[in-house]
Amino acid sequence: MPSWTCRPKHYVALISCHQSGARQLKEEGRSHLLSTSQRCRQTTMSFTPSRKQLYEEQGYVVVHGLVPPDHLNALEKACAHAIKSTRMGEWPHRRTVGRQFPPYGDGDPDSWGVQHVMHPDLGEPAFAHWYTSDGLVDVVKELLGCEEDQLQMELFNLLINPTSNSFALRWHRDDVKEKATEDEELEALGIWHHGANSCLYVVPSSHKIPRTPQQRSQSCTLDPPKDPMDMPGAVQVTLHPGETVFYNNNILHCATYDHTQERITLHACMGEHGLKWMKEERFKDTLDERGKKMLERIVQLQESVNGDVGYSLANE
């Protein structure tokens, strides 16, 4: 899933490259099976909100048909190669089971993600082609209300299922510490930042308000939830192949990684940690003009803070 940031606001986008099963939304203990047409009928009874309205109010929005079939096929092949290389130990940049946030280290042989998928050493140009594609960039500009010259290149990785042990991420916001007080949350949520599958869980509209006492009790430690739907207001987001979800990085969210169910989810945003390889000419040579300009902007951002991009969250 790709995620992009438009200064000064941040969004994350996920695209499912593999998923079976019905679209499912679980909300406050109730389970609903909704087809796309059913959703449209329910929405248009009163009015049809724009994608930007949904994104601003809910903190996330699902976009259908963003990836054309030929591009999806190229991404699926690139994903298969990246996953195989990682699991065989040929690609060292990975997210290790047991570590929720960077740095991930190498303490477990099992993986739940592939890092740096645009790195030239991986040899898969399909990732960079999609990251800078017209379709994706146009939606980003629409949701963030910005111009293309405000977009900067950030992370792009691949989220996958572990093969030996299931794994889960705790409820969190990407730029707000779990121990933050209500006042600290209000201050953090007011700042604009630089910026399938059924594995993603979110609390709609939580990107705009502090956690309730009940929500705080389930998101103030490093422990992942036994059942994500125990979180008040939680919704399970299900994506079908080629669908994309864009979400605000400060929406309250978590994810599950079942080792018995295949997951291939591209995850991206537009500030990358560890920019050394991105500054090499051989990486720049793999990008189109749009990508080169995005790269220039994130390098400028890194240099403006003396190279200290840092991490928002910690594993302990």
PDB file of C-alpha atoms in Angstrom:
ATOM      1  CA  MET A   1       0.000   0.000   0.000  1.00  0.00           C
ATOM      2  CA  PRO A   2       1.376   3.277  -0.827  1.00  0.00           C
ATOM      3  CA  SER A   3       1.327   6.169   1.452  1.00  0.00           C
ATOM      4  CA  TRP A   4       2.148   9.719   0.544  1.00  0.00           C
ATOM      5  CA  THR A   5       2.535  12.910   2.485  1.00  0.00           C
ATOM      6  CA  CYS A   6       1.710  16.364   1.282  1.00  0.00           C
ATOM      7  CA  ARG A   7       3.236  19.076   3.395  1.00  0.00           C
ATOM      8  CA  PRO A   8       2.025  19.777   5.844  1.00  0.00           C
ATOM      9  CA  LYS A   9      -0.605  17.012   6.101  1.00  0.00           C
ATOM     10  CA  HIS A  10       0.118  13.260   6.089  1.00  0.00           C
ATOM     11  CA  TYR A  11      -1.846  10.370   4.656  1.00  0.00           C
ATOM     12  CA  VAL A  12      -1.166   6.680   4.236  1.00  0.00           C
ATOM     13  CA  ALA A  13      -2.470   4.567   1.374  1.00  0.00           C
ATOM     14  CA  LEU A  14      -2.788   0.796   1.267  1.00  0.00           C
ATOM     15  CA  ILE A  15      -3.434  -1.253  -1.849  1.00  0.00           C
ATOM     16  CA  SER A  16      -4.409  -4.899  -1.714  1.00  0.00           C
ATOM     17  CA  CYS A  17      -2.678  -7.139  -4.236  1.00  0.00           C
ATOM     18  CA  HIS A  18      -4.359 -10.294  -2.982  1.00  0.00           C
ATOM     19  CA  GLN A  19      -7.582 -10.870  -1.092  1.00  0.00           C
ATOM     20  CA  SER A  20     -10.549 -13.202  -1.156  1.00  0.00           C
ATOM     21  CA  GLY A  21     -13.825 -13.010   0.720  1.00  0.00           C
ATOM     22  CA  ALA A  22     -16.670 -10.526   1.108  1.00  0.00           C
ATOM     23  CA  ARG A  23     -16.291  -6.886   2.039  1.00  0.00           C
ATOM     24  CA  GLN A  24     -16.934  -6.735   5.728  1.00  0.00           C
ATOM     25  CA  LEU A  25     -17.474  -3.885   8.123  1.00  0.00           C
ATOM     26  CA  LYS A  26     -17.757  -4.708  11.805  1.00  0.00           C
ATOM     27  CA  GLU A  27     -18.884  -1.865  13.970  1.00  0.00           C
ATOM     28  CA  GLU A  28     -19.639  -1.843  17.695  1.00  0.00           C
ATOM     29  CA  GLY A  29     -20.306  -5.562  17.904  1.00  0.00           C
ATOM     30  CA  ARG A  30     -22.468  -5.754  14.764  1.00  0.00           C
ATOM     31  CA  SER A  31     -21.400  -7.429  11.535  1.00  0.00           C
ATOM     32  CA  HIS A  32     -22.573  -6.112   8.153  1.00  0.00           C
ATOM     33  CA  LEU A  33     -21.939  -7.533   4.698  1.00  0.00           C
ATOM     34  CA  LEU A  34     -22.189  -4.707   2.194  1.00  0.00           C
ATOM     35  CA  SER A  35     -21.687  -4.866  -1.555  1.00  0.00           C
ATOM     36  CA  THR A  36     -20.428  -1.790  -3.350  1.00  0.00           C
ATOM     37  CA  SER A  37     -23.841  -1.235  -4.904  1.00  0.00           C
ATOM     38  CA  GLN A  38     -25.534  -1.496  -1.501  1.00  0.00           C
ATOM     39  CA  ARG A  39     -23.182   1.127  -0.119  1.00  0.00           C
ATOM     40  CA  CYS A  40     -23.943   3.456  -2.995  1.00  0.00           C
ATOM     41  CA  ARG A  41     -27.708   3.046  -2.598  1.00  0.00           C
ATOM     42  CA  GLN A  42     -27.495   3.786   1.120  1.00  0.00           C
ATOM     43  CA  THR A  43     -25.289   6.834   0.569  1.00  0.00           C
ATOM     44  CA  THR A  44     -27.236   8.388  -2.305  1.00  0.00           C
ATOM     45  CA  MET A  45     -30.566   8.255  -0.464  1.00  0.00           C
ATOM     46  CA  SER A  46     -29.615  11.628   1.013  1.00  0.00           C
ATOM     47  CA  PHE A  47     -26.436  12.871  -0.666  1.00  0.00           C
ATOM     48  CA  THR A  48     -23.210  11.543  -2.070  1.00  0.00           C
ATOM     49  CA  PRO A  49     -20.212  12.817  -0.108  1.00  0.00           C
ATOM     50  CA  SER A  50     -17.011  13.380  -2.019  1.00  0.00           C
ATOM     51  CA  ARG A  51     -13.912  11.313  -1.385  1.00  0.00           C
ATOM     52  CA  LYS A  52     -12.353  14.315   0.303  1.00  0.00           C
ATOM     53  CA  GLN A  53     -15.358  14.753   2.589  1.00  0.00           C
ATOM     54  CA  LEU A  54     -15.220  11.105   3.617  1.00  0.00           C
ATOM     55  CA  TYR A  55     -11.486  11.320   4.193  1.00  0.00           C
ATOM     56  CA  GLU A  56     -11.777  14.465   6.311  1.00  0.00           C
ATOM     57  CA  GLU A  57     -14.695  13.182   8.402  1.00  0.00           C
ATOM     58  CA  GLN A  58     -13.839   9.481   8.782  1.00  0.00           C
ATOM     59  CA  GLY A  59     -10.076   9.744   8.552  1.00  0.00           C
ATOM     60  CA  TYR A  60     -10.005   7.144   5.756  1.00  0.00           C
ATOM     61  CA  VAL A  61     -11.596   6.400   2.386  1.00  0.00           C
ATOM     62  CA  VAL A  62     -11.533   3.368   0.076  1.00  0.00           C
ATOM     63  CA  VAL A  63     -10.927   4.080  -3.624  1.00  0.00           C
ATOM     64  CA  HIS A  64     -12.016   1.448  -6.133  1.00  0.00           C
ATOM     65  CA  GLY A  65     -10.372   0.744  -9.472  1.00  0.00           C
ATOM     66  CA  LEU A  66      -7.357   2.944  -8.845  1.00  0.00           C
ATOM     67  CA  VAL A  67      -4.941   0.374 -10.272  1.00  0.00           C
ATOM     68  CA  PRO A  68      -5.582  -0.720 -13.885  1.00  0.00           C
ATOM     69  CA  PRO A  69      -5.420  -4.504 -14.556  1.00  0.00           C
ATOM     70  CA  ASP A  70      -2.111  -4.416 -16.436  1.00  0.00           C
ATOM     71  CA  HIS A  71      -0.446  -2.414 -13.663  1.00  0.00           C
ATOM     72  CA  LEU A  72      -1.932  -4.700 -11.000  1.00  0.00           C
ATOM     73  CA  ASN A  73      -0.487  -7.715 -12.785  1.00  0.00           C
ATOM     74  CA  ALA A  74       2.986  -6.115 -12.802  1.00  0.00           C
ATOM     75  CA  LEU A  75       2.688  -5.288  -9.091  1.00  0.00           C
ATOM     76  CA  GLU A  76       1.607  -8.837  -8.242  1.00  0.00           C
ATOM     77  CA  LYS A  77       4.688 -10.261  -9.989  1.00  0.00           C
ATOM     78  CA  ALA A  78       6.964  -7.732  -8.292  1.00  0.00           C
ATOM     79  CA  CYS A  79       5.437  -8.573  -4.913  1.00  0.00           C
ATOM     80  CA  ALA A  80       5.920 -12.299  -5.443  1.00  0.00           C
ATOM     81  CA  HIS A  81       9.614 -11.761  -6.183  1.00  0.00           C
ATOM     82  CA  ALA A  82      10.103  -9.421  -3.204  1.00  0.00           C
ATOM     83  CA  ILE A  83       8.397 -11.852  -0.815  1.00  0.00           C
ATOM     84  CA  LYS A  84      10.379 -14.837  -2.052  1.00  0.00           C
ATOM     85  CA  SER A  85      13.679 -12.959  -1.807  1.00  0.00           C
ATOM     86  CA  THR A  86      12.888 -11.847   1.746  1.00  0.00           C
ATOM     87  CA  ARG A  87      11.807 -15.261   3.012  1.00  0.00           C
ATOM     88  CA  MET A  88      14.873 -16.903   1.473  1.00  0.00           C
ATOM     89  CA  GLY A  89      17.140 -14.403   3.211  1.00  0.00           C
ATOM     90  CA  GLU A  90      18.326 -12.802  -0.023  1.00  0.00           C
ATOM     91  CA  TRP A  91      16.715  -9.404   0.754  1.00  0.00           C
ATOM     92  CA  PRO A  92      17.822  -8.163   4.195  1.00  0.00           C
ATOM     93  CA  HIS A  93      15.497  -5.165   4.567  1.00  0.00           C
ATOM     94  CA  ARG A  94      12.464  -6.543   6.383  1.00  0.00           C
ATOM     95  CA  ARG A  95      10.033  -6.084   9.260  1.00  0.00           C
ATOM     96  CA  THR A  96      10.701  -8.834  11.805  1.00  0.00           C
ATOM     97  CA  VAL A  97       8.059 -10.623  13.858  1.00  0.00           C
ATOM     98  CA  GLY A  98       8.207  -9.394  17.447  1.00  0.00           C
ATOM     99  CA  ARG A  99       9.119  -5.803  16.524  1.00  0.00           C
ATOM    100  CA  GLN A 100       6.153  -3.534  15.883  1.00  0.00           C
ATOM    101  CA  PHE A 101       8.061  -0.380  14.949  1.00  0.00           C
ATOM    102  CA  PRO A 102      11.484   0.543  13.529  1.00  0.00           C
ATOM    103  CA  PRO A 103      14.285  -0.203  13.923  1.00  0.00           C
ATOM    104  CA  TYR A 104      13.257  -3.819  13.284  1.00  0.00           C
ATOM    105  CA  GLY A 105      16.578  -5.604  13.792  1.00  0.00           C
ATOM    106  CA  ASP A 106      17.118  -9.248  12.908  1.00  0.00           C
ATOM    107  CA  GLY A 107      15.996 -11.025  16.060  1.00  0.00           C
ATOM    108  CA  ASP A 108      13.457 -13.345  14.427  1.00  0.00           C
ATOM    109  CA  PRO A 109      13.702 -15.251  11.127  1.00  0.00           C
ATOM    110  CA  ASP A 110      10.022 -14.677  10.350  1.00  0.00           C
ATOM    111  CA  SER A 111       8.908 -11.469   8.611  1.00  0.00           C
ATOM    112  CA  TRP A 112       5.750  -9.377   8.402  1.00  0.00           C
ATOM    113  CA  GLY A 113       7.008  -6.823   5.897  1.00  0.00           C
ATOM    114  CA  VAL A 114       9.464  -6.077   3.094  1.00  0.00           C
ATOM    115  CA  GLN A 115      11.257  -2.725   3.334  1.00  0.00           C
ATOM    116  CA  HIS A 116      12.648  -0.408   0.622  1.00  0.00           C
ATOM    117  CA  VAL A 117      10.780  -1.958  -2.318  1.00  0.00           C
ATOM    118  CA  MET A 118      11.933   0.836  -4.660  1.00  0.00           C
ATOM    119  CA  HIS A 119      15.613   0.108  -3.920  1.00  0.00           C
ATOM    120  CA  PRO A 120      17.390  -0.568  -7.250  1.00  0.00           C
ATOM    121  CA  ASP A 121      19.051  -3.686  -5.800  1.00  0.00           C
ATOM    122  CA  LEU A 122      15.642  -5.354  -5.555  1.00  0.00           C
ATOM    123  CA  GLY A 123      15.249  -4.893  -9.301  1.00  0.00           C
ATOM    124  CA  GLU A 124      11.501  -4.250  -9.411  1.00  0.00           C
ATOM    125  CA  PRO A 125      10.744  -0.952 -11.215  1.00  0.00           C
ATOM    126  CA  ALA A 126       6.983  -1.625 -11.078  1.00  0.00           C
ATOM    127  CA  PHE A 127       6.889  -0.246  -7.536  1.00  0.00           C
ATOM    128  CA  ALA A 128       8.334   3.165  -8.448  1.00  0.00           C
ATOM    129  CA  HIS A 129       6.153   3.317 -11.559  1.00  0.00           C
ATOM    130  CA  TRP A 130       3.017   2.912  -9.481  1.00  0.00           C
ATOM    131  CA  TYR A 131       4.201   5.243  -6.692  1.00  0.00           C
ATOM    132  CA  THR A 132       4.488   8.081  -9.214  1.00  0.00           C
ATOM    133  CA  SER A 133       1.492   7.128 -11.368  1.00  0.00           C
ATOM    134  CA  ASP A 134      -1.094   9.723 -12.419  1.00  0.00           C
ATOM    135  CA  GLY A 135      -3.965   7.859 -10.777  1.00  0.00           C
ATOM    136  CA  LEU A 136      -2.361   7.677  -7.341  1.00  0.00           C
ATOM    137  CA  VAL A 137      -0.916  11.190  -7.360  1.00  0.00           C
ATOM    138  CA  ASP A 138      -4.215  12.706  -8.503  1.00  0.00           C
ATOM    139  CA  VAL A 139      -6.113  11.117  -5.591  1.00  0.00           C
ATOM    140  CA  VAL A 140      -3.454  12.255  -3.130  1.00  0.00           C
ATOM    141  CA  LYS A 141      -3.723  15.852  -4.337  1.00  0.00           C
ATOM    142  CA  GLU A 142      -7.513  15.673  -4.149  1.00  0.00           C
ATOM    143  CA  LEU A 143      -7.574  14.326  -0.589  1.00  0.00           C
ATOM    144  CA  LEU A 144      -4.928  16.676   0.762  1.00  0.00           C
ATOM    145  CA  GLY A 145      -5.973  19.717  -1.217  1.00  0.00           C
ATOM    146  CA  CYS A 146      -2.421  20.388  -2.321  1.00  0.00           C
ATOM    147  CA  GLU A 147      -0.381  20.832  -5.473  1.00  0.00           C
ATOM    148  CA  GLU A 148       2.076  18.348  -6.907  1.00  0.00           C
ATOM    149  CA  ASP A 149       5.084  20.492  -5.978  1.00  0.00           C
ATOM    150  CA  GLN A 150       4.160  19.961  -2.305  1.00  0.00           C
ATOM    151  CA  LEU A 151       4.464  16.166  -2.501  1.00  0.00           C
ATOM    152  CA  GLN A 152       7.642  14.528  -1.251  1.00  0.00           C
ATOM    153  CA  MET A 153       8.856  10.948  -1.548  1.00  0.00           C
ATOM    154  CA  GLU A 154       8.555   8.895   1.625  1.00  0.00           C
ATOM    155  CA  LEU A 155       8.387   5.234   2.565  1.00  0.00           C
ATOM    156  CA  PHE A 156       7.141   2.406   0.375  1.00  0.00           C
ATOM    157  CA  ASN A 157       7.038  -1.139   1.696  1.00  0.00           C
ATOM    158  CA  LEU A 158       5.149  -4.397   1.409  1.00  0.00           C
ATOM    159  CA  LEU A 159       3.152  -5.887   4.289  1.00  0.00           C
ATOM    160  CA  ILE A 160       2.966  -9.690   4.270  1.00  0.00           C
ATOM    161  CA  ASN A 161       1.834 -12.579   6.445  1.00  0.00           C
ATOM    162  CA  PRO A 162       4.397 -14.341   8.637  1.00  0.00           C
ATOM    163  CA  THR A 163       4.879 -18.043   7.854  1.00  0.00           C
ATOM    164  CA  SER A 164       5.379 -19.481  11.344  1.00  0.00           C
ATOM    165  CA  ASN A 165       3.689 -17.290  13.944  1.00  0.00           C
ATOM    166  CA  SER A 166       0.772 -14.888  13.766  1.00  0.00           C
ATOM    167  CA  PHE A 167       1.521 -11.291  14.723  1.00  0.00           C
ATOM    168  CA  ALA A 168      -0.407  -8.124  15.493  1.00  0.00           C
ATOM    169  CA  LEU A 169       0.207  -4.425  15.962  1.00  0.00           C
ATOM    170  CA  ARG A 170      -1.188  -2.580  18.957  1.00  0.00           C
ATOM    171  CA  TRP A 171      -3.702   0.239  18.630  1.00  0.00           C
ATOM    172  CA  HIS A 172      -1.730   3.383  17.868  1.00  0.00           C
ATOM    173  CA  ARG A 173      -1.465   6.717  16.080  1.00  0.00           C
ATOM    174  CA  ASP A 174       1.652   7.180  13.997  1.00  0.00           C
ATOM    175  CA  ASP A 175       2.609  10.573  15.468  1.00  0.00           C
ATOM    176  CA  VAL A 176       1.090  10.465  18.966  1.00  0.00           C
ATOM    177  CA  LYS A 177       2.695   8.585  21.869  1.00  0.00           C
ATOM    178  CA  GLU A 178       0.541   5.969  23.599  1.00  0.00           C
ATOM    179  CA  LYS A 179       1.045   7.670  26.997  1.00  0.00           C
ATOM    180  CA  ALA A 180      -0.016  11.109  25.730  1.00  0.00           C
ATOM    181  CA  THR A 181      -2.483  12.953  27.955  1.00  0.00           C
ATOM    182  CA  GLU A 182      -5.756  14.302  26.584  1.00  0.00           C
ATOM    183  CA  ASP A 183      -4.262  17.790  26.302  1.00  0.00           C
ATOM    184  CA  GLU A 184      -1.173  16.417  24.542  1.00  0.00           C
ATOM    185  CA  GLU A 185      -3.401  14.518  22.126  1.00  0.00           C
ATOM    186  CA  LEU A 186      -5.404  17.646  21.348  1.00  0.00           C
ATOM    187  CA  GLU A 187      -2.208  19.549  20.635  1.00  0.00           C
ATOM    188  CA  ALA A 188      -0.741  16.749  18.487  1.00  0.00           C
ATOM    189  CA  LEU A 189      -3.929  16.206  16.469  1.00  0.00           C
ATOM    190  CA  GLY A 190      -4.055  19.914  15.687  1.00  0.00           C
ATOM    191  CA  ILE A 191      -0.640  19.846  14.040  1.00  0.00           C
ATOM    192  CA  TRP A 192      -0.315  19.199  10.322  1.00  0.00           C
ATOM    193  CA  HIS A 193       2.500  16.772   9.687  1.00  0.00           C
ATOM    194  CA  HIS A 194       5.168  16.328   7.067  1.00  0.00           C
ATOM    195  CA  GLY A 195       4.866  14.395   5.649  1.00  0.00           C
ATOM    196  CA  ALA A 196      -6.346  -6.352   0.844  1.00  0.00           C
ATOM    197  CA  ASN A 197      -7.262  -7.653   2.985  1.00  0.00           C
ATOM    198  CA  SER A 198      -9.099  -7.545   6.279  1.00  0.00           C
ATOM    199  CA  CYS A 199      -5.967  -6.898   8.332  1.00  0.00           C
ATOM    200  CA  LEU A 200      -6.587  -3.197   9.019  1.00  0.00           C
ATOM    201  CA  TYR A 201      -8.777  -1.921  11.843  1.00  0.00           C
ATOM    202  CA  VAL A 202      -9.557   1.765  12.389  1.00  0.00           C
ATOM    203  CA  VAL A 203     -11.717   3.956  14.607  1.00  0.00           C
ATOM    204  CA  PRO A 204     -13.440   6.394  12.216  1.00  0.00           C
ATOM    205  CA  SER A 205     -13.028  10.100  13.016  1.00  0.00           C
ATOM    206  CA  SER A 206     -10.498   9.378  15.794  1.00  0.00           C
ATOM    207  CA  HIS A 207      -7.908  11.466  13.909  1.00  0.00           C
ATOM    208  CA  LYS A 208      -9.693  14.603  15.125  1.00  0.00           C
ATOM    209  CA  ILE A 209     -10.424  13.934  18.812  1.00  0.00           C
ATOM    210  CA  PRO A 210      -8.645  12.527  21.890  1.00  0.00           C
ATOM    211  CA  ARG A 211      -9.276   8.945  22.958  1.00  0.00           C
ATOM    212  CA  THR A 212     -12.151   8.207  25.321  1.00  0.00           C
ATOM    213  CA  PRO A 213     -11.238   6.599  28.674  1.00  0.00           C
ATOM    214  CA  GLN A 214     -12.328   3.211  27.277  1.00  0.00           C
ATOM    215  CA  GLN A 215     -10.213   3.665  24.141  1.00  0.00           C
ATOM    216  CA  ARG A 216      -7.247   4.896  26.176  1.00  0.00           C
ATOM    217  CA  SER A 217      -7.339   1.770  28.366  1.00  0.00           C
ATOM    218  CA  GLN A 218      -6.902  -0.383  25.244  1.00  0.00           C
ATOM    219  CA  SER A 219      -4.149   1.667  23.609  1.00  0.00           C
ATOM    220  CA  CYS A 220      -1.785   2.844  26.357  1.00  0.00           C
ATOM    221  CA  THR A 221       0.545  -0.177  26.356  1.00  0.00           C
ATOM    222  CA  LEU A 222       2.622  -2.043  23.760  1.00  0.00           C
ATOM    223  CA  ASP A 223       0.332  -5.088  23.946  1.00  0.00           C
ATOM    224  CA  PRO A 224      -1.635  -5.926  20.771  1.00  0.00           C
ATOM    225  CA  PRO A 225      -5.361  -6.547  21.262  1.00  0.00           C
ATOM    226  CA  LYS A 226      -6.720 -10.067  21.628  1.00  0.00           C
ATOM    227  CA  ASP A 227      -9.702  -8.956  19.550  1.00  0.00           C
ATOM    228  CA  PRO A 228      -9.421  -5.607  17.703  1.00  0.00           C
ATOM    229  CA  MET A 229     -13.208  -5.294  17.652  1.00  0.00           C
ATOM    230  CA  ASP A 230     -13.182  -4.855  21.437  1.00  0.00           C
ATOM    231  CA  MET A 231     -12.025  -1.278  20.808  1.00  0.00           C
ATOM    232  CA  PRO A 232     -15.058   1.057  21.061  1.00  0.00           C
ATOM    233  CA  GLY A 233     -16.008   2.354  17.614  1.00  0.00           C
ATOM    234  CA  ALA A 234     -13.653   0.003  15.746  1.00  0.00           C
ATOM    235  CA  VAL A 235     -14.287  -0.864  12.099  1.00  0.00           C
ATOM    236  CA  GLN A 236     -12.618  -3.650  10.127  1.00  0.00           C
ATOM    237  CA  VAL A 237     -11.534  -2.493   6.662  1.00  0.00           C
ATOM    238  CA  THR A 238     -11.597  -5.141   3.930  1.00  0.00           C
ATOM    239  CA  LEU A 239     -10.004  -4.603   0.524  1.00  0.00           C
ATOM    240  CA  HIS A 240     -10.400  -6.628  -2.644  1.00  0.00           C
ATOM    241  CA  PRO A 241      -7.561  -7.005  -5.214  1.00  0.00           C
ATOM    242  CA  GLY A 242      -6.607  -3.634  -6.656  1.00  0.00           C
ATOM    243  CA  GLU A 243      -8.568  -1.568  -4.130  1.00  0.00           C
ATOM    244  CA  THR A 244      -6.817   1.177  -2.185  1.00  0.00           C
ATOM    245  CA  VAL A 245      -7.527   2.693   1.212  1.00  0.00           C
ATOM    246  CA  PHE A 246      -6.146   6.128   2.074  1.00  0.00           C
ATOM    247  CA  TYR A 247      -6.047   6.952   5.778  1.00  0.00           C
ATOM    248  CA  ASN A 248      -4.839   9.758   8.003  1.00  0.00           C
ATOM    249  CA  ASN A 249      -1.782   8.511   9.879  1.00  0.00           C
ATOM    250  CA  ASN A 250      -3.184   9.784  13.184  1.00  0.00           C
ATOM    251  CA  ILE A 251      -6.400   7.809  12.983  1.00  0.00           C
ATOM    252  CA  LEU A 252      -6.444   5.210  15.770  1.00  0.00           C
ATOM    253  CA  HIS A 253      -5.550   1.970  13.991  1.00  0.00           C
ATOM    254  CA  CYS A 254      -4.008  -1.466  14.365  1.00  0.00           C
ATOM    255  CA  ALA A 255      -3.406  -4.520  12.187  1.00  0.00           C
ATOM    256  CA  THR A 256      -3.317  -8.313  12.374  1.00  0.00           C
ATOM    257  CA  TYR A 257      -0.980 -10.707  10.570  1.00  0.00           C
ATOM    258  CA  ASP A 258      -2.315 -14.278  10.474  1.00  0.00           C
ATOM    259  CA  HIS A 259       0.404 -16.742   9.459  1.00  0.00           C
ATOM    260  CA  THR A 260      -2.255 -19.080   8.003  1.00  0.00           C
ATOM    261  CA  GLN A 261      -3.695 -16.483   5.584  1.00  0.00           C
ATOM    262  CA  GLU A 262      -1.748 -14.983   2.692  1.00  0.00           C
ATOM    263  CA  ARG A 263      -1.318 -11.227   2.818  1.00  0.00           C
ATOM    264  CA  ILE A 264       0.205  -9.082   0.054  1.00  0.00           C
ATOM    265  CA  THR A 265      -0.411  -5.418   0.819  1.00  0.00           C
ATOM    266  CA  LEU A 266       1.563  -2.491  -0.586  1.00  0.00           C
ATOM    267  CA  HIS A 267       1.965   0.265   2.000  1.00  0.00           C
ATOM    268  CA  ALA A 268       3.394   3.667   1.149  1.00  0.00           C
ATOM    269  CA  CYS A 269       3.522   7.348   2.032  1.00  0.00           C
ATOM    270  CA  MET A 270       5.274  10.449   0.673  1.00  0.00           C
ATOM    271  CA  GLY A 271      10.342  11.118   4.772  1.00  0.00           C
ATOM    272  CA  GLU A 272      11.912   7.856   4.637  1.00  0.00           C
ATOM    273  CA  HIS A 273      14.120   6.561   7.450  1.00  0.00           C
ATOM    274  CA  GLY A 274      17.590   5.740   6.169  1.00  0.00           C
ATOM    275  CA  LEU A 275      17.851   7.893   3.042  1.00  0.00           C
ATOM    276  CA  LYS A 276      21.405   6.959   2.103  1.00  0.00           C
ATOM    277  CA  TRP A 277      20.516   4.627  -0.760  1.00  0.00           C
ATOM    278  CA  MET A 278      17.866   7.048  -2.032  1.00  0.00           C
ATOM    279  CA  LYS A 279      20.554   9.674  -2.574  1.00  0.00           C
ATOM    280  CA  GLU A 280      22.492   7.461  -4.975  1.00  0.00           C
ATOM    281  CA  GLU A 281      22.351   8.339  -8.667  1.00  0.00           C
ATOM    282  CA  ARG A 282      21.397   4.762  -9.596  1.00  0.00           C
ATOM    283  CA  PHE A 283      18.138   5.129  -7.643  1.00  0.00           C
ATOM    284  CA  LYS A 284      17.434   8.539  -9.101  1.00  0.00           C
ATOM    285  CA  ASP A 285      17.957   7.059 -12.574  1.00  0.00           C
ATOM    286  CA  THR A 286      15.045   4.642 -11.994  1.00  0.00           C
ATOM    287  CA  LEU A 287      12.550   7.489 -11.424  1.00  0.00           C
ATOM    288  CA  ASP A 288      10.530   9.546 -13.846  1.00  0.00           C
ATOM    289  CA  GLU A 289      10.581  13.350 -13.622  1.00  0.00           C
ATOM    290  CA  ARG A 290       7.745  13.431 -11.094  1.00  0.00           C
ATOM    291  CA  GLY A 291       9.568  10.927  -8.874  1.00  0.00           C
ATOM    292  CA  LYS A 292      12.839  12.865  -9.085  1.00  0.00           C
ATOM    293  CA  LYS A 293      11.120  16.037  -7.866  1.00  0.00           C
ATOM    294  CA  MET A 294       9.484  14.169  -4.964  1.00  0.00           C
ATOM    295  CA  LEU A 295      12.880  12.741  -4.052  1.00  0.00           C
ATOM    296  CA  GLU A 296      14.479  16.197  -4.101  1.00  0.00           C
ATOM    297  CA  ARG A 297      11.880  17.491  -1.642  1.00  0.00           C
ATOM    298  CA  ILE A 298      12.355  14.717   0.927  1.00  0.00           C
ATOM    299  CA  VAL A 299      16.149  15.074   0.722  1.00  0.00           C
ATOM    300  CA  GLN A 300      15.758  18.805   1.319  1.00  0.00           C
ATOM    301  CA  LEU A 301      13.543  18.070   4.331  1.00  0.00           C
ATOM    302  CA  GLN A 302      16.105  15.675   5.783  1.00  0.00           C
ATOM    303  CA  GLU A 303      18.918  18.167   5.296  1.00  0.00           C
ATOM    304  CA  SER A 304      16.865  20.923   6.929  1.00  0.00           C
ATOM    305  CA  VAL A 305      16.859  18.910  10.194  1.00  0.00           C
ATOM    306  CA  ASN A 306      20.535  17.929   9.896  1.00  0.00           C
ATOM    307  CA  GLY A 307      19.627  14.439   8.734  1.00  0.00           C
ATOM    308  CA  ASP A 308      17.682  13.583  11.908  1.00  0.00           C
ATOM    309  CA  VAL A 309      14.338  12.314  10.569  1.00  0.00           C
ATOM    310  CA  GLY A 310      13.822  10.018  13.565  1.00  0.00           C
ATOM    311  CA  TYR A 311      11.007   7.659  14.554  1.00  0.00           C
ATOM    312  CA  SER A 312       7.662   8.627  16.108  1.00  0.00           C
ATOM    313  CA  LEU A 313       6.956   5.382  17.992  1.00  0.00           C
ATOM    314  CA  ALA A 314       9.104   2.875  19.909  1.00  0.00           C
ATOM    315  CA  ASN A 315       9.004  -0.850  20.666  1.00  0.00           C
ATOM    316  CA  GLU A 316       9.505  -0.377  24.404  1.00  0.00           C
TER     317      GLU A 316
END
